[in-house]
Coordinates of C-alpha atoms in Angstrom, one line a residue:
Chain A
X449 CA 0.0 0.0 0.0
X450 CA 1.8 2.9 -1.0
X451 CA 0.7 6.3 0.5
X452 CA 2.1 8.8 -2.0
X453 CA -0.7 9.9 -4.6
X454 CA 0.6 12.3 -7.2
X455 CA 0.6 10.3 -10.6
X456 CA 2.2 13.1 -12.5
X457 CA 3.1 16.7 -11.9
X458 CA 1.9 18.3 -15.6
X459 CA 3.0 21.9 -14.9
X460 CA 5.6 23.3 -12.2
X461 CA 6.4 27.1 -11.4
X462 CA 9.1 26.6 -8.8
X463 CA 8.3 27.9 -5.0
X464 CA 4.9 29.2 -6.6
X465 CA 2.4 26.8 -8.5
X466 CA 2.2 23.4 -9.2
X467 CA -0.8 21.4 -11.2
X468 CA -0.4 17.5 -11.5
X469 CA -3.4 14.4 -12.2
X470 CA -4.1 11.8 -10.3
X471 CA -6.1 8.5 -11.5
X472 CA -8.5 7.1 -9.5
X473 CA -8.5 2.9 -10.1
X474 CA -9.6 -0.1 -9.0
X475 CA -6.1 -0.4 -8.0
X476 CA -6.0 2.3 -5.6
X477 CA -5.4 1.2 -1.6
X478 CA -7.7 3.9 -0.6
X479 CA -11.4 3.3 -1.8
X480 CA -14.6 4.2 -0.1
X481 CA -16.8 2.0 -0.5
X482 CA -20.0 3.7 1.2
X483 CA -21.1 4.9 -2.0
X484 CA -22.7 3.5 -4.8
X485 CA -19.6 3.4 -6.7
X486 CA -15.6 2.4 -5.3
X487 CA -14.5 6.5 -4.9
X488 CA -11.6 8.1 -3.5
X489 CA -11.8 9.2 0.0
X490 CA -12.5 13.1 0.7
X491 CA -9.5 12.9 3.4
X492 CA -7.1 11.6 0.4
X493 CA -7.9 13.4 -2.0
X494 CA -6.9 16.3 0.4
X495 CA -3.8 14.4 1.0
X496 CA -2.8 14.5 -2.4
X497 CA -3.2 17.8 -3.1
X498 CA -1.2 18.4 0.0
X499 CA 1.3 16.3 -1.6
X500 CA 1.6 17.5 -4.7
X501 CA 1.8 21.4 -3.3
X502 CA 4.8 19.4 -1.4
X503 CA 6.6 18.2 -4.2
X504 CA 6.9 21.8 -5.0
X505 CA 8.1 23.0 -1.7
X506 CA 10.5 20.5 -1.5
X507 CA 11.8 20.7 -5.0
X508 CA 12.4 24.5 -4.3
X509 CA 14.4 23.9 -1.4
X510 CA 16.3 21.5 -3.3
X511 CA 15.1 19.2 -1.3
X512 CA 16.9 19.7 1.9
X513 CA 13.3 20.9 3.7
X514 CA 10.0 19.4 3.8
X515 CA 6.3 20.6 4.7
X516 CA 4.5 18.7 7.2
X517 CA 1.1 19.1 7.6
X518 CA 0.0 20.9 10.4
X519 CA -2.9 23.7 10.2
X520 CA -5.2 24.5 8.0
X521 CA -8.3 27.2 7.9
X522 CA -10.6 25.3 6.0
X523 CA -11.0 21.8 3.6
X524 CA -14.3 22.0 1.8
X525 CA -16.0 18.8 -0.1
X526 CA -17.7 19.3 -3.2
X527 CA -18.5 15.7 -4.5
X528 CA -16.8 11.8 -4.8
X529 CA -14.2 11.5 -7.3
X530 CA -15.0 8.2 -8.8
X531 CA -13.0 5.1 -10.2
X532 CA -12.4 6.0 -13.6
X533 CA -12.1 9.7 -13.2
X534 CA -8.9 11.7 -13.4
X535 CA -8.1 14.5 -10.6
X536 CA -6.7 17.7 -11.6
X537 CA -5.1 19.3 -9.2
X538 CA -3.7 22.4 -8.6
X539 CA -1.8 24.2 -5.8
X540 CA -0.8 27.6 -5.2
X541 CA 2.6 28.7 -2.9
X542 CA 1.3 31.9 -1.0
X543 CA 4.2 32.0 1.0
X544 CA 7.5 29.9 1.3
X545 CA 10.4 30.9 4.2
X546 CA 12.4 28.9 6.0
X547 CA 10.4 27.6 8.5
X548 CA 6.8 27.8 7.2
X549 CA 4.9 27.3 3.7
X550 CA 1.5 28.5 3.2
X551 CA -0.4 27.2 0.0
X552 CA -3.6 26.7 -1.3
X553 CA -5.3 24.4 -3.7
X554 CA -7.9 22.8 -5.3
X555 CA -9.3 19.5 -6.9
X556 CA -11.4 18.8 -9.7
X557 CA -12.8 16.3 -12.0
X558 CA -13.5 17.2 -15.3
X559 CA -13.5 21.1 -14.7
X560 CA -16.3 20.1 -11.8
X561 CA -15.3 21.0 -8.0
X562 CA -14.2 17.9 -6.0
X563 CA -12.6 19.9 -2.9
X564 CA -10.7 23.2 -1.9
X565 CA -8.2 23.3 1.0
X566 CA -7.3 27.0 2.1
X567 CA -4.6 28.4 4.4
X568 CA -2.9 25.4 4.7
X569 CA 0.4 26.5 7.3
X570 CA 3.1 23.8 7.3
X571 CA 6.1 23.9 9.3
X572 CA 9.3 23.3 7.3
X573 CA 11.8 20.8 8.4
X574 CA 14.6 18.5 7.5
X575 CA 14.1 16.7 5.1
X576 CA 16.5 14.1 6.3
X577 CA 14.7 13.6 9.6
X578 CA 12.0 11.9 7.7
X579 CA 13.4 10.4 4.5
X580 CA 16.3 10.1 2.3
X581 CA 16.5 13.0 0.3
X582 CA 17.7 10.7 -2.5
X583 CA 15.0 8.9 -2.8
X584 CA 12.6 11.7 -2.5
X585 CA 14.1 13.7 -5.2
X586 CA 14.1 10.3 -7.3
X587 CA 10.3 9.9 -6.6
X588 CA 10.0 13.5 -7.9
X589 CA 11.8 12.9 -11.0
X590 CA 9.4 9.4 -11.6
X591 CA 6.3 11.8 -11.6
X592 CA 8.2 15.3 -13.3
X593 CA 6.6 14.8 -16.8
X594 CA 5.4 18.5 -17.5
X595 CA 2.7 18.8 -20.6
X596 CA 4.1 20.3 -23.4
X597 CA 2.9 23.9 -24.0
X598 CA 0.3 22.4 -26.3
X599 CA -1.3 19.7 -24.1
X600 CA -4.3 20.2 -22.8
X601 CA -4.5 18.6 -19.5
X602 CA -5.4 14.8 -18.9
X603 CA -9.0 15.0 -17.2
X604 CA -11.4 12.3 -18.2
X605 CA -14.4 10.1 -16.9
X606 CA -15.9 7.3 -17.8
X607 CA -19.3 8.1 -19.5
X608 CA -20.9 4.8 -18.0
X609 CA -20.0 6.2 -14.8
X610 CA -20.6 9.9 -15.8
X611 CA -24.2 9.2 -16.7
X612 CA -24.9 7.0 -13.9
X613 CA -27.9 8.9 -12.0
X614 CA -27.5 6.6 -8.8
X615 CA -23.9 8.0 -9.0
X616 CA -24.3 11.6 -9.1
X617 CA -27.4 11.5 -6.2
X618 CA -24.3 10.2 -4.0
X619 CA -26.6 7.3 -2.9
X620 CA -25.0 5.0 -0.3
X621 CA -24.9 1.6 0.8
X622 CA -25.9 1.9 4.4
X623 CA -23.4 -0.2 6.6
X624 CA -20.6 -0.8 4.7
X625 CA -17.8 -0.1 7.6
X626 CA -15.0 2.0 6.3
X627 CA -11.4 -0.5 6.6
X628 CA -9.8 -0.7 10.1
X629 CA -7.0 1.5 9.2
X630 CA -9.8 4.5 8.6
X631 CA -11.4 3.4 12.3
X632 CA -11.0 4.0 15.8
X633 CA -10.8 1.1 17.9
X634 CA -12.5 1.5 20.1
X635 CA -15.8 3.3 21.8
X636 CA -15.3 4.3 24.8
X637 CA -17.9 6.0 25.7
X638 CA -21.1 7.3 24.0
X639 CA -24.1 10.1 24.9
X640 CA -26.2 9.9 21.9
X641 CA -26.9 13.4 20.7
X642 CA -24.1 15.2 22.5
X643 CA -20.6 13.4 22.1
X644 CA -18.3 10.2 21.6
X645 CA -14.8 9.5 22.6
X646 CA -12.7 6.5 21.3
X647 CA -9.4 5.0 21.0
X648 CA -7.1 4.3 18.3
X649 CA -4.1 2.6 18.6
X650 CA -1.3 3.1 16.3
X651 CA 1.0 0.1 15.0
X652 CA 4.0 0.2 12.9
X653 CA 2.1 -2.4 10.9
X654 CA 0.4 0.3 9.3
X655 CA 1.3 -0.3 5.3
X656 CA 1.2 3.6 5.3
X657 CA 4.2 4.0 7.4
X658 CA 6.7 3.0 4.7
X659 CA 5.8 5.7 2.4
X660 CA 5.0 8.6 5.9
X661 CA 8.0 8.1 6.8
X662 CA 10.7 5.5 6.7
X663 CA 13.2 7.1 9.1
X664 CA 10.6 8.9 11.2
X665 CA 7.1 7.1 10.7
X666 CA 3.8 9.5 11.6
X667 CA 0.7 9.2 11.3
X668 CA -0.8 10.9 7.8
X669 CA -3.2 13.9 9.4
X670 CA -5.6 12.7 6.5
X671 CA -5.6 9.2 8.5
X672 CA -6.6 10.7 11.3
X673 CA -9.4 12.9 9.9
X674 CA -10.7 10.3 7.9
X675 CA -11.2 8.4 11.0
X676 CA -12.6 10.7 12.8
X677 CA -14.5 11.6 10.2
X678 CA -16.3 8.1 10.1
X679 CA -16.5 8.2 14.1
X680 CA -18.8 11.2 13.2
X681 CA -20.9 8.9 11.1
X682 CA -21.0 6.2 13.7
X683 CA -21.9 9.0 16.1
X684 CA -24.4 9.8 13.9
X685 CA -26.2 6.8 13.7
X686 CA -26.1 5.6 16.7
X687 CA -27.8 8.9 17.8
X688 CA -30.5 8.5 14.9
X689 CA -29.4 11.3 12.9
X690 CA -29.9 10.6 9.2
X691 CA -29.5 12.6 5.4
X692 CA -26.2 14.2 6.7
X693 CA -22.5 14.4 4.6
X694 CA -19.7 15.9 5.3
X695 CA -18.8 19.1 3.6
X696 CA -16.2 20.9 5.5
X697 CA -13.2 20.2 8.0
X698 CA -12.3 23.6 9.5
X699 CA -9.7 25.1 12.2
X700 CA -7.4 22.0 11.6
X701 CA -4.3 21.9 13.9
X702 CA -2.3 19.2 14.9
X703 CA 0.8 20.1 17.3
X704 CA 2.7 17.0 17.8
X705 CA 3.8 13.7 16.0
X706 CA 1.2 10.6 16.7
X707 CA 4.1 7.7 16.4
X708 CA 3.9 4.0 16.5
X709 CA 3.1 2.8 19.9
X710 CA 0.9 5.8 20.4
X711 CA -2.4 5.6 21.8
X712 CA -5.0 8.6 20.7
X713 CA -8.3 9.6 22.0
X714 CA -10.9 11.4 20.4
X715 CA -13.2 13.4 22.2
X716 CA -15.9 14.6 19.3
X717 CA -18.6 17.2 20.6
X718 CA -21.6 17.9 18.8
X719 CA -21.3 21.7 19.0
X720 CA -24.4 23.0 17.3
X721 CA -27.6 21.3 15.1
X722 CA -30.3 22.7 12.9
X723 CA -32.4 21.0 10.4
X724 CA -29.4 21.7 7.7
X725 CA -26.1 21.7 9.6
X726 CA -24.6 20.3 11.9
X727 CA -20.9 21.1 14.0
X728 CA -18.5 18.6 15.6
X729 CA -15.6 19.8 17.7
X730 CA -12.4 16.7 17.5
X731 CA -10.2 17.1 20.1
X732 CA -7.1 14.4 20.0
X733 CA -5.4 13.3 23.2
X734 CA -2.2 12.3 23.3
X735 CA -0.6 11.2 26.7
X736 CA -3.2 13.0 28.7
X737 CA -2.2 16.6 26.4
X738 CA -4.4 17.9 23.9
X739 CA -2.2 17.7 20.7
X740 CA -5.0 18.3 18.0
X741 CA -8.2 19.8 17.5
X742 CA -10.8 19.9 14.4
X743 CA -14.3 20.9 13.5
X744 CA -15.9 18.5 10.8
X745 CA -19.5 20.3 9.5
X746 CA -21.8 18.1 7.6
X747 CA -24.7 19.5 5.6
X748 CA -28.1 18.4 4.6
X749 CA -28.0 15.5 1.7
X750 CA -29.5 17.1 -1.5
Chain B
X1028 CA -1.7 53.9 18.4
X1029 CA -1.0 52.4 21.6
X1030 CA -0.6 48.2 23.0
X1031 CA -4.3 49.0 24.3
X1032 CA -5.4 49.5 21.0
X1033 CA -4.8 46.3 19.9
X1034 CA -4.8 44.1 22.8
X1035 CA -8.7 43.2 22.0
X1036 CA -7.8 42.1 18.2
X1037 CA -4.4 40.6 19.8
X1038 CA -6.7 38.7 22.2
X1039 CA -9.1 37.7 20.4
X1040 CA -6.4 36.0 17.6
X1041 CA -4.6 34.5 20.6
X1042 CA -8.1 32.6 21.8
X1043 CA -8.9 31.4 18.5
X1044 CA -5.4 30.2 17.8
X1045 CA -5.1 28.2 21.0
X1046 CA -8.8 27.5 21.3
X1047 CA -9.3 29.0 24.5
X1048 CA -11.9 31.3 25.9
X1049 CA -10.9 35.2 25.9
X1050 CA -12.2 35.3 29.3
X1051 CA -8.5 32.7 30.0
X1052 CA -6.3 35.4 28.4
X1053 CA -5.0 38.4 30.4
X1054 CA -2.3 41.1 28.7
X1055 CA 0.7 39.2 31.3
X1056 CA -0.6 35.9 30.5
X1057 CA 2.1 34.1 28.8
X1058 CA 1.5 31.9 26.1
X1059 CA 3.4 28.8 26.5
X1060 CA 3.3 28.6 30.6
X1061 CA -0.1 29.9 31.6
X1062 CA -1.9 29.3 28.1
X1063 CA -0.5 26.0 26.7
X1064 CA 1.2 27.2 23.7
X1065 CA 3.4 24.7 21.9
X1066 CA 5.8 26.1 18.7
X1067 CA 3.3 25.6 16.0
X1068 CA 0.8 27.8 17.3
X1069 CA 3.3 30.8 17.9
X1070 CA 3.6 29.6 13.9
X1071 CA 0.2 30.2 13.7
X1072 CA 0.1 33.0 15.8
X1073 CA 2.5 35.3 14.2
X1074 CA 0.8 34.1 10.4
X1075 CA -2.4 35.2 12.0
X1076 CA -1.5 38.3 13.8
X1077 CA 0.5 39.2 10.2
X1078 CA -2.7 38.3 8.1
X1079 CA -5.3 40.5 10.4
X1080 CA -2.9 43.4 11.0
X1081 CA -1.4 43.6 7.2
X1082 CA 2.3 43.4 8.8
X1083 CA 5.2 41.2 8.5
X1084 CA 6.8 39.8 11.3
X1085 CA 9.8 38.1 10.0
X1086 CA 11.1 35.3 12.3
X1087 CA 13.3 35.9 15.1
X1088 CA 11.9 39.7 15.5
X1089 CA 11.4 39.5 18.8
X1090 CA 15.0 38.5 19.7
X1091 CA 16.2 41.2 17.2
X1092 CA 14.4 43.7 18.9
X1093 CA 15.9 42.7 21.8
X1094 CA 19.1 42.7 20.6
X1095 CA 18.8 45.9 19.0
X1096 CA 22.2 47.7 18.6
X1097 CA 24.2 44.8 19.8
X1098 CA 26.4 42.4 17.6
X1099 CA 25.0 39.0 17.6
X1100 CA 28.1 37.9 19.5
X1101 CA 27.4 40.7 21.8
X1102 CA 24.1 39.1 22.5
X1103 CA 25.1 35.4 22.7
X1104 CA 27.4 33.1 22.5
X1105 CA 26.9 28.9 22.2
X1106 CA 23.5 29.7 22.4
X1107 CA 23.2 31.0 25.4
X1108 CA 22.7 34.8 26.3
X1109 CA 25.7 36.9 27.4
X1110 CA 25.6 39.5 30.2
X1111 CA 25.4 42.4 27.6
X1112 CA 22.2 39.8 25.8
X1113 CA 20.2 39.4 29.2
X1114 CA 20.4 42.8 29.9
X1115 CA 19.5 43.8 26.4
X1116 CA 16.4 41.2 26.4
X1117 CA 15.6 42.5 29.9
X1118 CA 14.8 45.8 29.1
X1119 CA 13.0 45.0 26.1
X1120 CA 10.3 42.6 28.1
X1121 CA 9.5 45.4 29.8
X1122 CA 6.3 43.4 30.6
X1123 CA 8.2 40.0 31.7
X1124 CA 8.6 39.8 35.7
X1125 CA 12.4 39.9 36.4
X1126 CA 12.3 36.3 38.2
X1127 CA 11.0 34.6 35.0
X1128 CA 14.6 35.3 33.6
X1129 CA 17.0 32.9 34.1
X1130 CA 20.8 33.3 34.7
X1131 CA 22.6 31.7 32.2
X1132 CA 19.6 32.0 29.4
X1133 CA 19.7 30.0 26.4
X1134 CA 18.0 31.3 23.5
X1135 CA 15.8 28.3 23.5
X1136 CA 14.1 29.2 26.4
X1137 CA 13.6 32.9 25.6
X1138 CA 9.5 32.2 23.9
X1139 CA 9.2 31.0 27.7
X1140 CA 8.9 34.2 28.5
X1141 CA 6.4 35.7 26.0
X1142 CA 3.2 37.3 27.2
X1143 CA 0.2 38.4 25.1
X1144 CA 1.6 42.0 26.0
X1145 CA 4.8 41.2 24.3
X1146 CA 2.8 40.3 21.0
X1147 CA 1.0 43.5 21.0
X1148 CA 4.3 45.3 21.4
X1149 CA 5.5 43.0 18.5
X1150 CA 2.8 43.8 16.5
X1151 CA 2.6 47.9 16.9
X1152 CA 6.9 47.5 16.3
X1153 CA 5.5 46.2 12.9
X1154 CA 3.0 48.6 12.6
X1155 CA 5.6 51.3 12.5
X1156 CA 8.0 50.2 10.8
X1157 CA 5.5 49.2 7.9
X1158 CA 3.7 53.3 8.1
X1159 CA 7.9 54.6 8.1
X1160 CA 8.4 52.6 5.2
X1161 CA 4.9 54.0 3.3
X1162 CA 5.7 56.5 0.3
X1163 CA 4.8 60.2 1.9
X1164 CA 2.5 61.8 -0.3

């Protein structure tokens, strides 16, 4: 399972824009299921635009320095991006010094909106801390296959899919579980209608560590959102709230590595509830200190 | 315009970046002791503060300011302040209760001492120098 997305950076302005595509296929680790049709999960397609946005950071610093995701304002979700469709992507350096980069991006699937990510703040560090620079810049030259000034950019989707209707009302398949590496494991405790807190504990057997990082291996912030993202939807049903989706992850900030051996807790809140939103407050505990807190807002189903 | 003049917006940034209630946050509170800072949200702080108030604050600024006229060997040496440094750094956190400093001070340990006081000072230093460097018209 390899957890490094970009399939091919198409256009790169060094230190301030990148665009790259990234083919969503049956072969891909990372497919959610709960739909009517295998997608790519919100929480990685916000990891590869994070990526790719990295691959130009890093490039620019020669690739002594990398990002690490830490903060950002706001991630908004638009719609799935299906098997068979093509992300564009496209990320935009605001601001790049030697200890932070701020950038912003977006996806999309054939010109349609899948998901924004704004004011993303990443700490800079060395790059050898992590990972062999070596390899990394090795990685980069694999995907480095900029479109000539004549291409157009790669963005198609199968018209089977395309025209599906069941497909673009984002029906699901109640009770499909999302895979145990997108899960807490384990509730424990819940108030229906008012919060949830659960455990997760985090192995080195985690196929996503060899890619985040061999010499320093972390846990992927989209990991952890994803699962706390489908705690949400556990939450949710336990608490008989139906017709609900995710549309925006706000106020992200994680401040410390979650490592191998670790043992998290989530403490989500249900902050606030009308007929067409609703607001959950994540807090992530860490060794009895409060190293991460989210908010995850999830509007009425069309 | 004067620290007062800011300290609500000051406040108010320093809340929502450590996702406290402003009601926690007095002007000698300081951030890493008394409000649980860690160093990404002084990260976040300063991109904040620098958003909200149209400034740059380049890193370090607050031990430059400090330092002022000195050479940065005047200041420190092996990373820890010299007698000259302390003094400098002293007078500068005005704000900063003289026990809080410690004797030898490594550089490290100098965002210890930072109050929500010393950001509003940070941030009106900014201020100026941004309206000095404004074309006249």
């Amino acid at each position: 399972m390899r957890f490094l997305f970009v399939d091919r950076i198409i256009k790169l302005n060094e230190g301030k824009s990148i665009c790259g595509i990234k083919n969503i296929t049956h072969d891909d680790a990372f497919l959610d299921n709960s739909f009517s049709k295998p997608n790519f999960y919100f929480s990685i397609v916000g990891e590869t635009l994070g990526q790719l946005a990295a691959w130009n950071i890093m490039q620019h610093s020669d690739f002594k320095l990398r990002p690490v995701a830490g903060i950002f304002a706001s991630i908004r979700f638009y719609r799935p991006a299906f098997v068979g469709e093509t992300l564009f992507l496209e990320a935009n350096i605001d601001s790049l010094q030697e200890n932070a980069a701020n950038y912003h991006g977006k996806a999309y699937v054939n010109g349609e909106l899948v998901l924004s990510l704004d004011n993303a703040l990443a700490p800079m560090l060395p790059m050898e801390t992590f990972i062999d620079s070596t390899l990394v810049r090795d990685q980069f030259n694999q995907i480095y296959r900029p479109l000539s000034a004549h291409s157009s950019p790669t963005s198609r989707s199968h018209d089977l899919i395309a025209d599906n209707p069941a497909i673009k009302s984002w029906e699901r398949d109640v009770g499909k579980n999302a895979p145990p590496y997108f899960q807490f494991d384990q509730i424990n405790s819940l108030v229906k209608n008012q919060e949830i807190i659960a455990t997760k504990s985090i192995s080195l057997a985690f196929a996503y560590f060899l890619d985040h990082f061999p010499k320093k291996p972390v846990l992927p912030l989209s990991v952890l959102i994803e699962c706390t993202h489908n705690l949400t939807k556990f939450f949710m049903s336990q608490s008989d709230i139906r017709g609900f989706r995710l549309a925006e992850i706000s106020k992200v900030k994680i401040r410390d590595f979650i490592q191998p051996g670790d043992h998290i807790i989530c403490h989500l809140k249900l902050k606030s509830q009308d007929s067409n939103q609703l607001i959950f407050q994540a807090t992530i505990i860490l060794d009895d200190k409060k190293i991460g807190i989210f908010f995850l807002t999830f509007i009425k189903e069309a | 315009m004067l620290k007062e003049d800011i300290y609500p917006q000051v406040k108010k940034i320093i809340a929502d970046v450590l996702v406290i209630e402003e009601t926690d946050i007095k002007p000698e509170s300081r951030l890493i002791q008394d409000l649980g800072a860690e160093s990404i949200d002084f990260l976040d702080l300063v991109f904040q503060l620098e958003k909200s108030f149209q400034i740059k604050i380049p890193r370090g600024q607050i031990e430059k300011n400090a330092r002022g006229a000195l050479s940065e060997a005047e200041f420190e040496q092996n990373g820890a302040l010299t007698e000259k440094g302390l003094a400098a750094l002293k007078s500068y956190l005005s704000e900063v209760p003289n026990e809080y400093f410690k004797s030898p001070m490594k550089l490290n340990d100098i965002p210890m001492l930072f109050t929500v006081e010393t950001f509003c000072k940070l941030v009106l230093a900014a201020m100026q120098e941004k309206k000095a460097s404004e074309p006249v018209a």
